[in-house]
PDB file of C-alpha atoms in Angstrom:
ATOM      1  CA  MET A  21     -52.336 -52.877 149.005  1.00  0.00           C
ATOM      2  CA  LYS A  22     -55.303 -50.894 147.152  1.00  0.00           C
ATOM      3  CA  ARG A  23     -58.443 -52.786 146.248  1.00  0.00           C
ATOM      4  CA  ALA A  24     -58.272 -53.310 142.656  1.00  0.00           C
ATOM      5  CA  LEU A  25     -61.208 -51.249 140.923  1.00  0.00           C
ATOM      6  CA  LEU A  26     -63.050 -53.148 138.379  1.00  0.00           C
ATOM      7  CA  LEU A  27     -64.402 -51.867 135.179  1.00  0.00           C
ATOM      8  CA  LEU A  28     -67.705 -52.756 134.298  1.00  0.00           C
ATOM      9  CA  PRO A  29     -69.985 -51.868 131.033  1.00  0.00           C
ATOM     10  CA  VAL A  30     -73.012 -49.197 132.124  1.00  0.00           C
ATOM     11  CA  ALA A  31     -75.440 -52.102 131.556  1.00  0.00           C
ATOM     12  CA  VAL A  32     -74.014 -54.287 134.114  1.00  0.00           C
ATOM     13  CA  LEU A  33     -73.418 -51.833 136.404  1.00  0.00           C
ATOM     14  CA  LEU A  34     -77.114 -50.642 136.502  1.00  0.00           C
ATOM     15  CA  ALA A  35     -77.882 -53.889 137.026  1.00  0.00           C
ATOM     16  CA  SER A  36     -76.686 -54.023 140.401  1.00  0.00           C
ATOM     17  CA  CYS A  37     -77.567 -50.992 141.501  1.00  0.00           C
ATOM     18  CA  GLY A  38     -79.877 -52.832 144.113  1.00  0.00           C
ATOM     19  CA  VAL A  39     -82.199 -54.399 141.875  1.00  0.00           C
ATOM     20  CA  SER A  40     -82.548 -57.600 140.658  1.00  0.00           C
ATOM     21  CA  PRO A  41     -81.800 -58.265 137.266  1.00  0.00           C
ATOM     22  CA  THR A  42     -84.661 -58.605 134.755  1.00  0.00           C
ATOM     23  CA  GLY A  43     -85.200 -59.564 131.214  1.00  0.00           C
ATOM     24  CA  GLY A  44     -85.095 -55.821 130.354  1.00  0.00           C
ATOM     25  CA  ASP A  45     -81.508 -55.198 131.499  1.00  0.00           C
ATOM     26  CA  ALA A  46     -80.002 -55.561 128.048  1.00  0.00           C
ATOM     27  CA  ASN A  47     -81.943 -52.669 126.990  1.00  0.00           C
ATOM     28  CA  LEU A  48     -80.049 -50.442 129.558  1.00  0.00           C
ATOM     29  CA  SER A  49     -76.991 -50.696 127.135  1.00  0.00           C
ATOM     30  CA  ALA A  50     -75.685 -47.112 126.055  1.00  0.00           C
ATOM     31  CA  PRO A  51     -76.204 -46.552 121.948  1.00  0.00           C
ATOM     32  CA  SER A  52     -72.648 -46.919 120.661  1.00  0.00           C
ATOM     33  CA  SER A  53     -72.980 -43.314 119.029  1.00  0.00           C
ATOM     34  CA  TRP A  54     -72.644 -42.282 122.576  1.00  0.00           C
ATOM     35  CA  GLY A  55     -68.864 -43.581 122.807  1.00  0.00           C
ATOM     36  CA  ASN A  56     -67.095 -44.922 126.169  1.00  0.00           C
ATOM     37  CA  MET A  57     -69.695 -45.028 129.097  1.00  0.00           C
ATOM     38  CA  ARG A  58     -67.671 -47.786 131.119  1.00  0.00           C
ATOM     39  CA  VAL A  59     -68.113 -47.152 134.840  1.00  0.00           C
ATOM     40  CA  THR A  60     -65.229 -48.222 137.181  1.00  0.00           C
ATOM     41  CA  SER A  61     -66.722 -49.792 140.189  1.00  0.00           C
ATOM     42  CA  ALA A  62     -65.317 -48.256 143.343  1.00  0.00           C
ATOM     43  CA  LEU A  63     -67.591 -48.858 146.109  1.00  0.00           C
ATOM     44  CA  VAL A  64     -66.671 -47.891 149.465  1.00  0.00           C
ATOM     45  CA  ALA A  65     -66.605 -50.858 151.891  1.00  0.00           C
ATOM     46  CA  LYS A  66     -69.676 -51.915 153.276  1.00  0.00           C
ATOM     47  CA  GLY A  67     -69.610 -50.979 156.922  1.00  0.00           C
ATOM     48  CA  SER A  68     -66.874 -48.160 157.122  1.00  0.00           C
ATOM     49  CA  TYR A  69     -66.737 -44.399 156.194  1.00  0.00           C
ATOM     50  CA  GLY A  70     -69.807 -43.417 154.124  1.00  0.00           C
ATOM     51  CA  ARG A  71     -71.415 -46.813 154.371  1.00  0.00           C
ATOM     52  CA  HIS A  72     -70.853 -47.819 158.075  1.00  0.00           C
ATOM     53  CA  ARG A  73     -74.535 -47.496 158.227  1.00  0.00           C
ATOM     54  CA  ILE A  74     -76.655 -48.797 155.504  1.00  0.00           C
ATOM     55  CA  ARG A  75     -79.922 -46.977 155.083  1.00  0.00           C
ATOM     56  CA  PRO A  76     -81.909 -48.148 152.058  1.00  0.00           C
ATOM     57  CA  MET A  77     -83.453 -46.378 149.453  1.00  0.00           C
ATOM     58  CA  ASP A  78     -85.904 -46.522 146.353  1.00  0.00           C
ATOM     59  CA  PRO A  79     -84.262 -43.575 144.054  1.00  0.00           C
ATOM     60  CA  ARG A  80     -86.717 -41.348 142.853  1.00  0.00           C
ATOM     61  CA  TYR A  81     -84.680 -38.357 141.977  1.00  0.00           C
ATOM     62  CA  ILE A  82     -81.421 -37.576 140.206  1.00  0.00           C
ATOM     63  CA  THR A  83     -79.169 -34.887 141.751  1.00  0.00           C
ATOM     64  CA  ILE A  84     -76.984 -33.306 140.047  1.00  0.00           C
ATOM     65  CA  HIS A  85     -73.642 -31.372 141.790  1.00  0.00           C
ATOM     66  CA  ALA A  86     -70.051 -30.151 140.837  1.00  0.00           C
ATOM     67  CA  THR A  87     -67.533 -30.723 142.669  1.00  0.00           C
ATOM     68  CA  GLU A  88     -65.693 -27.164 142.871  1.00  0.00           C
ATOM     69  CA  ASN A  89     -62.464 -28.786 143.069  1.00  0.00           C
ATOM     70  CA  PHE A  90     -60.368 -26.953 140.712  1.00  0.00           C
ATOM     71  CA  SER A  91     -56.923 -28.822 141.474  1.00  0.00           C
ATOM     72  CA  ALA A  92     -55.233 -30.612 138.679  1.00  0.00           C
ATOM     73  CA  GLY A  93     -55.757 -33.914 140.714  1.00  0.00           C
ATOM     74  CA  GLY A  94     -59.305 -33.452 141.555  1.00  0.00           C
ATOM     75  CA  THR A  95     -60.369 -36.151 139.132  1.00  0.00           C
ATOM     76  CA  ALA A  96     -63.132 -38.458 139.045  1.00  0.00           C
ATOM     77  CA  ARG A  97     -60.794 -41.303 140.486  1.00  0.00           C
ATOM     78  CA  ALA A  98     -59.274 -38.955 142.969  1.00  0.00           C
ATOM     79  CA  HIS A  99     -62.626 -38.351 144.158  1.00  0.00           C
ATOM     80  CA  ALA A 100     -63.726 -41.833 144.369  1.00  0.00           C
ATOM     81  CA  GLU A 101     -60.543 -42.528 146.532  1.00  0.00           C
ATOM     82  CA  MET A 102     -61.264 -39.879 148.849  1.00  0.00           C
ATOM     83  CA  LEU A 103     -64.630 -41.370 149.499  1.00  0.00           C
ATOM     84  CA  ARG A 104     -63.374 -45.235 149.854  1.00  0.00           C
ATOM     85  CA  THR A 105     -60.554 -43.658 152.593  1.00  0.00           C
ATOM     86  CA  GLY A 106     -62.997 -41.944 154.591  1.00  0.00           C
ATOM     87  CA  SER A 107     -61.080 -38.359 153.498  1.00  0.00           C
ATOM     88  CA  LEU A 108     -64.321 -36.126 153.271  1.00  0.00           C
ATOM     89  CA  LYS A 109     -66.082 -35.680 156.592  1.00  0.00           C
ATOM     90  CA  GLY A 110     -69.545 -34.824 157.324  1.00  0.00           C
ATOM     91  CA  GLU A 111     -69.145 -33.051 160.639  1.00  0.00           C
ATOM     92  CA  HIS A 112     -72.877 -31.747 160.702  1.00  0.00           C
ATOM     93  CA  ASN A 113     -74.588 -34.411 159.233  1.00  0.00           C
ATOM     94  CA  SER A 114     -75.902 -37.770 160.777  1.00  0.00           C
ATOM     95  CA  LEU A 115     -73.076 -40.526 158.990  1.00  0.00           C
ATOM     96  CA  GLY A 116     -69.928 -38.250 159.839  1.00  0.00           C
ATOM     97  CA  TYR A 117     -68.828 -38.715 156.270  1.00  0.00           C
ATOM     98  CA  ILE A 118     -69.967 -37.645 152.632  1.00  0.00           C
ATOM     99  CA  ILE A 119     -70.693 -39.856 150.138  1.00  0.00           C
ATOM    100  CA  TRP A 120     -72.513 -40.021 146.748  1.00  0.00           C
ATOM    101  CA  HIS A 121     -72.937 -42.657 144.272  1.00  0.00           C
ATOM    102  CA  PHE A 122     -71.175 -41.214 140.978  1.00  0.00           C
ATOM    103  CA  THR A 123     -68.390 -39.282 140.010  1.00  0.00           C
ATOM    104  CA  VAL A 124     -67.769 -38.087 136.227  1.00  0.00           C
ATOM    105  CA  ASP A 125     -64.881 -36.554 134.342  1.00  0.00           C
ATOM    106  CA  ASP A 126     -64.227 -36.067 131.075  1.00  0.00           C
ATOM    107  CA  HIS A 127     -62.592 -39.890 130.366  1.00  0.00           C
ATOM    108  CA  SER A 128     -64.261 -41.398 133.223  1.00  0.00           C
ATOM    109  CA  ILE A 129     -67.152 -42.546 135.629  1.00  0.00           C
ATOM    110  CA  TYR A 130     -66.860 -43.871 139.051  1.00  0.00           C
ATOM    111  CA  GLN A 131     -69.258 -45.607 141.286  1.00  0.00           C
ATOM    112  CA  THR A 132     -68.720 -45.065 144.895  1.00  0.00           C
ATOM    113  CA  GLN A 133     -72.176 -46.263 146.367  1.00  0.00           C
ATOM    114  CA  PRO A 134     -75.133 -48.603 145.768  1.00  0.00           C
ATOM    115  CA  CYS A 135     -77.873 -46.824 144.000  1.00  0.00           C
ATOM    116  CA  ASN A 136     -80.401 -48.268 146.600  1.00  0.00           C
ATOM    117  CA  GLU A 137     -78.775 -47.024 149.732  1.00  0.00           C
ATOM    118  CA  GLN A 138     -79.150 -42.998 150.688  1.00  0.00           C
ATOM    119  CA  GLY A 139     -76.033 -40.979 150.280  1.00  0.00           C
ATOM    120  CA  GLN A 140     -75.240 -37.802 152.096  1.00  0.00           C
ATOM    121  CA  HIS A 141     -74.405 -35.194 149.437  1.00  0.00           C
ATOM    122  CA  ALA A 142     -77.872 -33.192 149.161  1.00  0.00           C
ATOM    123  CA  ASP A 143     -79.450 -31.813 152.219  1.00  0.00           C
ATOM    124  CA  TYR A 144     -78.358 -33.930 155.329  1.00  0.00           C
ATOM    125  CA  GLU A 145     -81.653 -35.490 156.528  1.00  0.00           C
ATOM    126  CA  GLY A 146     -83.970 -34.216 153.834  1.00  0.00           C
ATOM    127  CA  GLN A 147     -85.836 -35.737 150.624  1.00  0.00           C
ATOM    128  CA  GLY A 148     -83.024 -35.178 148.565  1.00  0.00           C
ATOM    129  CA  ASN A 149     -80.566 -37.462 150.584  1.00  0.00           C
ATOM    130  CA  ARG A 150     -83.456 -39.950 151.171  1.00  0.00           C
ATOM    131  CA  GLU A 151     -84.252 -40.153 147.563  1.00  0.00           C
ATOM    132  CA  SER A 152     -82.016 -38.891 145.098  1.00  0.00           C
ATOM    133  CA  ILE A 153     -78.716 -40.785 143.300  1.00  0.00           C
ATOM    134  CA  GLY A 154     -76.166 -38.102 143.407  1.00  0.00           C
ATOM    135  CA  ILE A 155     -74.038 -37.305 140.871  1.00  0.00           C
ATOM    136  CA  GLU A 156     -70.601 -35.076 140.902  1.00  0.00           C
ATOM    137  CA  MET A 157     -69.284 -33.520 138.083  1.00  0.00           C
ATOM    138  CA  CYS A 158     -65.532 -32.869 138.081  1.00  0.00           C
ATOM    139  CA  GLU A 159     -63.927 -29.416 137.480  1.00  0.00           C
ATOM    140  CA  ASN A 160     -60.001 -30.256 137.877  1.00  0.00           C
ATOM    141  CA  ARG A 161     -58.110 -28.118 135.979  1.00  0.00           C
ATOM    142  CA  GLY A 162     -57.399 -29.874 132.103  1.00  0.00           C
ATOM    143  CA  ASN A 163     -61.041 -31.383 132.729  1.00  0.00           C
ATOM    144  CA  SER A 164     -63.129 -30.370 129.894  1.00  0.00           C
ATOM    145  CA  ARG A 165     -66.493 -29.341 131.188  1.00  0.00           C
ATOM    146  CA  GLU A 166     -68.450 -29.795 128.113  1.00  0.00           C
ATOM    147  CA  VAL A 167     -67.435 -33.476 127.822  1.00  0.00           C
ATOM    148  CA  THR A 168     -68.017 -33.969 131.532  1.00  0.00           C
ATOM    149  CA  LEU A 169     -71.469 -32.390 131.302  1.00  0.00           C
ATOM    150  CA  ASP A 170     -72.227 -34.660 128.166  1.00  0.00           C
ATOM    151  CA  ARG A 171     -71.215 -37.863 129.678  1.00  0.00           C
ATOM    152  CA  THR A 172     -73.295 -36.778 132.904  1.00  0.00           C
ATOM    153  CA  ALA A 173     -76.648 -36.322 130.852  1.00  0.00           C
ATOM    154  CA  LYS A 174     -76.153 -39.490 128.961  1.00  0.00           C
ATOM    155  CA  LEU A 175     -75.608 -41.101 132.607  1.00  0.00           C
ATOM    156  CA  ALA A 176     -78.461 -39.473 133.954  1.00  0.00           C
ATOM    157  CA  ALA A 177     -80.552 -40.565 131.120  1.00  0.00           C
ATOM    158  CA  LEU A 178     -79.756 -44.295 131.822  1.00  0.00           C
ATOM    159  CA  LEU A 179     -80.126 -43.944 135.282  1.00  0.00           C
ATOM    160  CA  MET A 180     -83.898 -42.382 134.651  1.00  0.00           C
ATOM    161  CA  LYS A 181     -84.514 -45.559 132.513  1.00  0.00           C
ATOM    162  CA  ARG A 182     -83.630 -48.142 134.955  1.00  0.00           C
ATOM    163  CA  TYR A 183     -85.596 -46.429 137.688  1.00  0.00           C
ATOM    164  CA  GLY A 184     -88.193 -44.904 136.056  1.00  0.00           C
ATOM    165  CA  ILE A 185     -87.226 -41.112 136.930  1.00  0.00           C
ATOM    166  CA  PRO A 186     -89.003 -38.461 134.864  1.00  0.00           C
ATOM    167  CA  LEU A 187     -87.089 -35.626 133.599  1.00  0.00           C
ATOM    168  CA  SER A 188     -89.041 -33.592 136.407  1.00  0.00           C
ATOM    169  CA  HIS A 189     -87.171 -35.624 139.018  1.00  0.00           C
ATOM    170  CA  VAL A 190     -83.507 -34.557 137.496  1.00  0.00           C
ATOM    171  CA  VAL A 191     -82.522 -31.451 140.054  1.00  0.00           C
ATOM    172  CA  PRO A 192     -79.706 -29.380 140.942  1.00  0.00           C
ATOM    173  CA  HIS A 193     -78.288 -29.767 144.321  1.00  0.00           C
ATOM    174  CA  GLN A 194     -79.493 -26.165 144.569  1.00  0.00           C
ATOM    175  CA  HIS A 195     -83.295 -27.766 144.567  1.00  0.00           C
ATOM    176  CA  TRP A 196     -82.741 -28.838 148.008  1.00  0.00           C
ATOM    177  CA  LEU A 197     -83.212 -26.968 151.226  1.00  0.00           C
ATOM    178  CA  MET A 198     -80.179 -27.787 153.449  1.00  0.00           C
ATOM    179  CA  ILE A 199     -80.889 -28.115 157.264  1.00  0.00           C
ATOM    180  CA  ARG A 200     -78.077 -29.115 159.189  1.00  0.00           C
ATOM    181  CA  TYR A 201     -78.807 -32.663 161.198  1.00  0.00           C
ATOM    182  CA  ASP A 202     -76.782 -31.652 164.369  1.00  0.00           C
ATOM    183  CA  ASP A 203     -77.741 -27.989 165.171  1.00  0.00           C
ATOM    184  CA  HIS A 204     -80.754 -27.557 162.893  1.00  0.00           C
ATOM    185  CA  ARG A 205     -79.435 -24.577 161.042  1.00  0.00           C
ATOM    186  CA  ASP A 206     -80.842 -23.507 158.137  1.00  0.00           C
ATOM    187  CA  LEU A 207     -78.280 -22.974 155.386  1.00  0.00           C
ATOM    188  CA  GLY A 208     -80.804 -22.167 152.668  1.00  0.00           C
ATOM    189  CA  HIS A 209     -80.159 -23.523 149.095  1.00  0.00           C
ATOM    190  CA  LYS A 210     -76.617 -24.061 147.371  1.00  0.00           C
ATOM    191  CA  THR A 211     -75.521 -22.889 144.130  1.00  0.00           C
ATOM    192  CA  CYS A 212     -74.304 -26.177 142.695  1.00  0.00           C
ATOM    193  CA  PRO A 213     -74.201 -27.027 140.527  1.00  0.00           C
ATOM    194  CA  HIS A 214     -72.496 -23.283 140.053  1.00  0.00           C
ATOM    195  CA  PHE A 215     -72.128 -22.923 136.703  1.00  0.00           C
ATOM    196  CA  LEU A 216     -75.765 -24.113 135.631  1.00  0.00           C
ATOM    197  CA  VAL A 217     -77.858 -22.414 138.431  1.00  0.00           C
ATOM    198  CA  LYS A 218     -76.551 -18.913 138.940  1.00  0.00           C
ATOM    199  CA  GLY A 219     -80.233 -17.834 138.101  1.00  0.00           C
ATOM    200  CA  GLY A 220     -82.002 -20.658 139.949  1.00  0.00           C
ATOM    201  CA  GLU A 221     -83.470 -23.690 138.323  1.00  0.00           C
ATOM    202  CA  SER A 222     -84.698 -21.278 135.279  1.00  0.00           C
ATOM    203  CA  ASP A 223     -81.349 -20.392 134.504  1.00  0.00           C
ATOM    204  CA  PRO A 224     -80.992 -21.178 130.520  1.00  0.00           C
ATOM    205  CA  ALA A 225     -77.794 -23.406 131.360  1.00  0.00           C
ATOM    206  CA  TRP A 226     -79.613 -25.646 133.703  1.00  0.00           C
ATOM    207  CA  GLN A 227     -82.555 -25.597 131.315  1.00  0.00           C
ATOM    208  CA  ALA A 228     -80.276 -26.434 128.470  1.00  0.00           C
ATOM    209  CA  PHE A 229     -78.689 -29.297 130.291  1.00  0.00           C
ATOM    210  CA  LEU A 230     -82.211 -30.925 131.001  1.00  0.00           C
ATOM    211  CA  ALA A 231     -83.015 -30.477 127.214  1.00  0.00           C
ATOM    212  CA  ARG A 232     -79.877 -32.443 126.963  1.00  0.00           C
ATOM    213  CA  VAL A 233     -80.956 -35.307 129.457  1.00  0.00           C
ATOM    214  CA  GLY A 234     -84.189 -35.451 127.792  1.00  0.00           C
ATOM    215  CA  ARG A 235     -82.725 -35.868 124.320  1.00  0.00           C
ATOM    216  CA  TYR A 236     -80.589 -38.653 125.457  1.00  0.00           C
ATOM    217  CA  ARG A 237     -83.289 -40.394 127.564  1.00  0.00           C
ATOM    218  CA  ALA A 238     -85.601 -40.386 124.373  1.00  0.00           C
ATOM    219  CA  GLN A 239     -82.818 -42.306 122.339  1.00  0.00           C
ATOM    220  CA  LEU A 240     -83.043 -45.432 124.927  1.00  0.00           C
TER     221      LEU A 240
END
């Protein structure tokens, strides 16, 4: 029998991201004008798969990814289930599995790892995994990229406020140099999210996304 998935308001979810609740947590609620920003908690079970070894993290960055999974079934829920069941292996990393914190599509957000735990989504044993919250944007057929981008920008703004992360520390996956753990092979900088960083971090598409994040952060 599959574990029940719990729907939680964003404010409650962020308060549970490895930091003790404080009196200011009520201020984390998204403005009503942002629409539905509820998050489904689908945490990988502690001690299994991507969480079979826990390494604490004090998040200082937010890393933005795109799944490049264009199949119709590649939703946020589907990716959360793949992580929860250990379907995404990390053959060259130190954990043996891939894991990140949030997955976003045009109608939902799923969390699969607490924000105070290091993931395996950015750069093997580098700073990107040691210090950043990973957000994957879905690209499944039928999904609205524009709506997904917008929801991702809002989520990033909420996380920025919760953890005191500046806009300069919201970065694309491409920001991090990827050095494989097992054989130390230098993979360079991945063009990810591919539709925002074709021209690097100076790409107008990435800069427009950052500006959007900044506008939402100013509303909190």
